[in-house]
PDB file of C-alpha atoms in Angstrom:
ATOM      1  CA  MET A 142       1.828 -20.790  -5.191  1.00  0.00           C
ATOM      2  CA  ALA A 143      -1.587 -20.782  -6.724  1.00  0.00           C
ATOM      3  CA  THR A 144      -4.702 -19.603  -4.722  1.00  0.00           C
ATOM      4  CA  ALA A 145      -7.659 -21.911  -3.940  1.00  0.00           C
ATOM      5  CA  LYS A 146     -10.217 -21.572  -6.335  1.00  0.00           C
ATOM      6  CA  TYR A 147     -12.626 -20.438  -4.058  1.00  0.00           C
ATOM      7  CA  LEU A 148     -10.639 -17.639  -3.046  1.00  0.00           C
ATOM      8  CA  ASP A 149     -10.313 -16.514  -6.596  1.00  0.00           C
ATOM      9  CA  VAL A 150     -14.093 -16.660  -6.833  1.00  0.00           C
ATOM     10  CA  ALA A 151     -14.640 -14.586  -3.654  1.00  0.00           C
ATOM     11  CA  ASP A 152     -12.308 -12.104  -4.513  1.00  0.00           C
ATOM     12  CA  GLU A 153     -14.197 -11.649  -7.544  1.00  0.00           C
ATOM     13  CA  LEU A 154     -17.575 -11.386  -5.862  1.00  0.00           C
ATOM     14  CA  ARG A 155     -16.465  -9.426  -3.033  1.00  0.00           C
ATOM     15  CA  ARG A 156     -14.897  -6.746  -6.362  1.00  0.00           C
ATOM     16  CA  ARG A 157     -18.571  -6.770  -7.537  1.00  0.00           C
ATOM     17  CA  ILE A 158     -20.074  -6.142  -4.254  1.00  0.00           C
ATOM     18  CA  THR A 159     -17.465  -3.480  -3.404  1.00  0.00           C
ATOM     19  CA  THR A 160     -18.455  -1.944  -6.887  1.00  0.00           C
ATOM     20  CA  ARG A 161     -21.928  -1.865  -6.442  1.00  0.00           C
ATOM     21  CA  HIS A 162     -22.236  -4.294  -9.219  1.00  0.00           C
ATOM     22  CA  PHE A 163     -24.378  -6.521  -6.792  1.00  0.00           C
ATOM     23  CA  PRO A 164     -25.782  -3.226  -4.574  1.00  0.00           C
ATOM     24  CA  PRO A 165     -26.892  -3.704  -0.943  1.00  0.00           C
ATOM     25  CA  GLY A 166     -29.893  -6.183  -0.953  1.00  0.00           C
ATOM     26  CA  ALA A 167     -29.447  -7.657  -4.232  1.00  0.00           C
ATOM     27  CA  ASN A 168     -29.512 -11.254  -4.826  1.00  0.00           C
ATOM     28  CA  LEU A 169     -26.229 -13.002  -5.871  1.00  0.00           C
ATOM     29  CA  PRO A 170     -27.139 -15.346  -8.957  1.00  0.00           C
ATOM     30  CA  SER A 171     -27.791 -18.931  -8.315  1.00  0.00           C
ATOM     31  CA  GLU A 172     -24.755 -21.416  -7.324  1.00  0.00           C
ATOM     32  CA  HIS A 173     -25.268 -22.979 -10.484  1.00  0.00           C
ATOM     33  CA  ASP A 174     -25.065 -19.702 -12.671  1.00  0.00           C
ATOM     34  CA  ILE A 175     -21.758 -18.566 -10.613  1.00  0.00           C
ATOM     35  CA  ALA A 176     -20.340 -21.837 -11.244  1.00  0.00           C
ATOM     36  CA  ALA A 177     -20.976 -21.478 -14.920  1.00  0.00           C
ATOM     37  CA  ALA A 178     -19.563 -18.049 -15.067  1.00  0.00           C
ATOM     38  CA  PHE A 179     -16.226 -18.859 -13.143  1.00  0.00           C
ATOM     39  CA  ASN A 180     -16.007 -22.672 -14.610  1.00  0.00           C
ATOM     40  CA  CYS A 181     -15.964 -24.511 -11.112  1.00  0.00           C
ATOM     41  CA  LYS A 182     -17.805 -26.640  -9.246  1.00  0.00           C
ATOM     42  CA  ARG A 183     -20.857 -25.594  -6.812  1.00  0.00           C
ATOM     43  CA  ASP A 184     -18.650 -26.657  -3.960  1.00  0.00           C
ATOM     44  CA  THR A 185     -16.516 -24.082  -5.039  1.00  0.00           C
ATOM     45  CA  VAL A 186     -19.040 -21.412  -5.415  1.00  0.00           C
ATOM     46  CA  ARG A 187     -20.659 -22.570  -1.878  1.00  0.00           C
ATOM     47  CA  ALA A 188     -17.057 -22.289  -0.519  1.00  0.00           C
ATOM     48  CA  ALA A 189     -16.699 -18.845  -1.879  1.00  0.00           C
ATOM     49  CA  ILE A 190     -20.143 -17.528  -0.298  1.00  0.00           C
ATOM     50  CA  ALA A 191     -19.185 -18.969   3.065  1.00  0.00           C
ATOM     51  CA  GLU A 192     -16.114 -16.980   2.745  1.00  0.00           C
ATOM     52  CA  LEU A 193     -18.109 -13.483   2.218  1.00  0.00           C
ATOM     53  CA  VAL A 194     -20.777 -14.346   4.572  1.00  0.00           C
ATOM     54  CA  ARG A 195     -17.994 -14.811   7.461  1.00  0.00           C
ATOM     55  CA  GLU A 196     -16.758 -11.389   6.312  1.00  0.00           C
ATOM     56  CA  GLY A 197     -20.418 -10.292   6.891  1.00  0.00           C
ATOM     57  CA  LEU A 198     -20.782  -9.375   3.221  1.00  0.00           C
ATOM     58  CA  LEU A 199     -23.407 -11.605   2.220  1.00  0.00           C
ATOM     59  CA  CYS A 200     -26.657 -13.109   4.170  1.00  0.00           C
ATOM     60  CA  THR A 201     -27.774 -16.388   3.255  1.00  0.00           C
ATOM     61  CA  GLY A 202     -30.297 -18.812   4.319  1.00  0.00           C
ATOM     62  CA  ARG A 203     -31.830 -22.530   3.619  1.00  0.00           C
ATOM     63  CA  GLY A 204     -33.562 -22.521   0.412  1.00  0.00           C
ATOM     64  CA  ARG A 205     -32.548 -18.613  -0.391  1.00  0.00           C
ATOM     65  CA  THR A 206     -30.134 -17.077  -2.782  1.00  0.00           C
ATOM     66  CA  ALA A 207     -27.658 -15.380  -0.980  1.00  0.00           C
ATOM     67  CA  SER A 208     -27.883 -11.702  -0.864  1.00  0.00           C
ATOM     68  CA  VAL A 209     -25.514  -8.440  -0.592  1.00  0.00           C
ATOM     69  CA  ARG A 210     -25.828  -7.346   3.298  1.00  0.00           C
ATOM     70  CA  THR A 211     -26.956  -3.801   3.499  1.00  0.00           C
ATOM     71  CA  PRO A 212     -25.011  -1.700   5.841  1.00  0.00           C
ATOM     72  CA  LEU A 213     -26.232  -0.522   8.904  1.00  0.00           C
ATOM     73  CA  ASP A 214     -25.732   3.021  10.305  1.00  0.00           C
ATOM     74  CA  LYS A 215     -23.054   2.980  12.819  1.00  0.00           C
ATOM     75  CA  ALA A 216     -23.449   3.979  16.332  1.00  0.00           C
ATOM     76  CA  THR A 217     -20.771   4.837  18.921  1.00  0.00           C
ATOM     77  CA  VAL A 218     -20.209   2.539  22.058  1.00  0.00           C
ATOM     78  CA  ALA A 219     -17.902   4.165  24.904  1.00  0.00           C
ATOM     79  CA  LEU A 220     -15.621   1.708  26.532  1.00  0.00           C
ATOM     80  CA  PRO A 221     -15.691   1.986  30.201  1.00  0.00           C
ATOM     81  CA  ALA A 222     -12.024   1.682  31.955  1.00  0.00           C
ATOM     82  CA  GLY A 223     -11.044  -2.159  32.129  1.00  0.00           C
ATOM     83  CA  ALA A 224     -13.291  -3.167  29.245  1.00  0.00           C
ATOM     84  CA  GLU A 225     -11.518  -5.888  27.036  1.00  0.00           C
ATOM     85  CA  VAL A 226     -12.466  -5.984  23.311  1.00  0.00           C
ATOM     86  CA  ASN A 227     -12.153  -9.281  21.451  1.00  0.00           C
ATOM     87  CA  ALA A 228     -13.076  -8.934  17.832  1.00  0.00           C
ATOM     88  CA  ARG A 229     -14.602 -12.571  16.380  1.00  0.00           C
ATOM     89  CA  PRO A 230     -17.361 -13.879  14.206  1.00  0.00           C
ATOM     90  CA  ALA A 231     -20.841 -14.302  15.482  1.00  0.00           C
ATOM     91  CA  THR A 232     -21.719 -17.585  17.005  1.00  0.00           C
ATOM     92  CA  ARG A 233     -24.718 -19.623  15.151  1.00  0.00           C
ATOM     93  CA  PRO A 234     -26.974 -19.395  18.625  1.00  0.00           C
ATOM     94  CA  GLU A 235     -26.135 -15.206  18.367  1.00  0.00           C
ATOM     95  CA  ALA A 236     -26.924 -15.006  14.778  1.00  0.00           C
ATOM     96  CA  GLU A 237     -30.089 -16.831  15.066  1.00  0.00           C
ATOM     97  CA  ALA A 238     -31.039 -14.560  18.207  1.00  0.00           C
ATOM     98  CA  HIS A 239     -30.032 -11.175  16.458  1.00  0.00           C
ATOM     99  CA  GLY A 240     -31.117 -11.825  13.100  1.00  0.00           C
ATOM    100  CA  TRP A 241     -27.285 -11.922  11.875  1.00  0.00           C
ATOM    101  CA  SER A 242     -25.610 -13.886   9.526  1.00  0.00           C
ATOM    102  CA  PRO A 243     -23.272 -16.608  11.405  1.00  0.00           C
ATOM    103  CA  GLY A 244     -20.019 -15.875  10.743  1.00  0.00           C
ATOM    104  CA  LEU A 245     -20.617 -11.959  10.648  1.00  0.00           C
ATOM    105  CA  PRO A 246     -17.822 -10.128  12.442  1.00  0.00           C
ATOM    106  CA  VAL A 247     -18.557  -8.780  15.896  1.00  0.00           C
ATOM    107  CA  PHE A 248     -17.054  -6.826  18.954  1.00  0.00           C
ATOM    108  CA  GLU A 249     -17.431  -8.861  22.257  1.00  0.00           C
ATOM    109  CA  ILE A 250     -16.863  -6.492  24.883  1.00  0.00           C
ATOM    110  CA  SER A 251     -16.421  -7.630  28.712  1.00  0.00           C
ATOM    111  CA  VAL A 252     -16.383  -5.402  31.710  1.00  0.00           C
ATOM    112  CA  PRO A 253     -15.582  -7.280  35.203  1.00  0.00           C
ATOM    113  CA  GLY A 254     -18.694  -7.864  37.134  1.00  0.00           C
ATOM    114  CA  HIS A 255     -20.878  -7.511  34.016  1.00  0.00           C
ATOM    115  CA  PRO A 256     -22.055  -9.955  31.062  1.00  0.00           C
ATOM    116  CA  ALA A 257     -20.337  -9.743  27.761  1.00  0.00           C
ATOM    117  CA  LEU A 258     -22.011  -7.611  25.284  1.00  0.00           C
ATOM    118  CA  VAL A 259     -21.828  -8.563  21.779  1.00  0.00           C
ATOM    119  CA  TYR A 260     -22.214  -5.997  18.892  1.00  0.00           C
ATOM    120  CA  PRO A 261     -21.691  -6.261  15.110  1.00  0.00           C
ATOM    121  CA  ALA A 262     -18.510  -4.733  13.883  1.00  0.00           C
ATOM    122  CA  GLU A 263     -20.306  -3.330  10.929  1.00  0.00           C
ATOM    123  CA  ALA A 264     -22.762  -1.141  13.081  1.00  0.00           C
ATOM    124  CA  TYR A 265     -20.664  -0.020  15.770  1.00  0.00           C
ATOM    125  CA  THR A 266     -17.309   2.203  16.102  1.00  0.00           C
ATOM    126  CA  LEU A 267     -15.557   1.782  19.533  1.00  0.00           C
ATOM    127  CA  THR A 268     -14.129   4.939  21.497  1.00  0.00           C
ATOM    128  CA  THR A 269     -12.658   5.214  25.011  1.00  0.00           C
ATOM    129  CA  VAL A 270     -14.310   7.209  27.613  1.00  0.00           C
ATOM    130  CA  PRO A 271     -11.539   9.721  29.087  1.00  0.00           C
ATOM    131  CA  ALA A 272      -9.960   9.153  32.472  1.00  0.00           C
ATOM    132  CA  ASP A 273     -11.248  11.337  35.231  1.00  0.00           C
TER     133      ASP A 273
END
């Protein structure tokens, strides 16, 4: 079964990002230029870019060209006993509050009796606290 064209475009853009053809902080070409290079419609390019934003590889903004996210230095979060971790995409309000791209993969850590905490997955490593 053939894959959707936008996934083919996303795969190639992802490859170019991971091989540093587009290094961290670099702007991607315009949607028009990417569409011409892949012989597809701009809607296809938008869907591919949205996929890479959801994966946390790209940042976008109204009126801005998509750019490659700069990886963050990783910090460690020690999970206390009873903590529950949910991996999910950041919501639009969370993204706006923290300056993240909507859809950025995050860890949501819930501990009974405390408000849930949300951390960008690319910036944190989770570890358990040894039992006493």
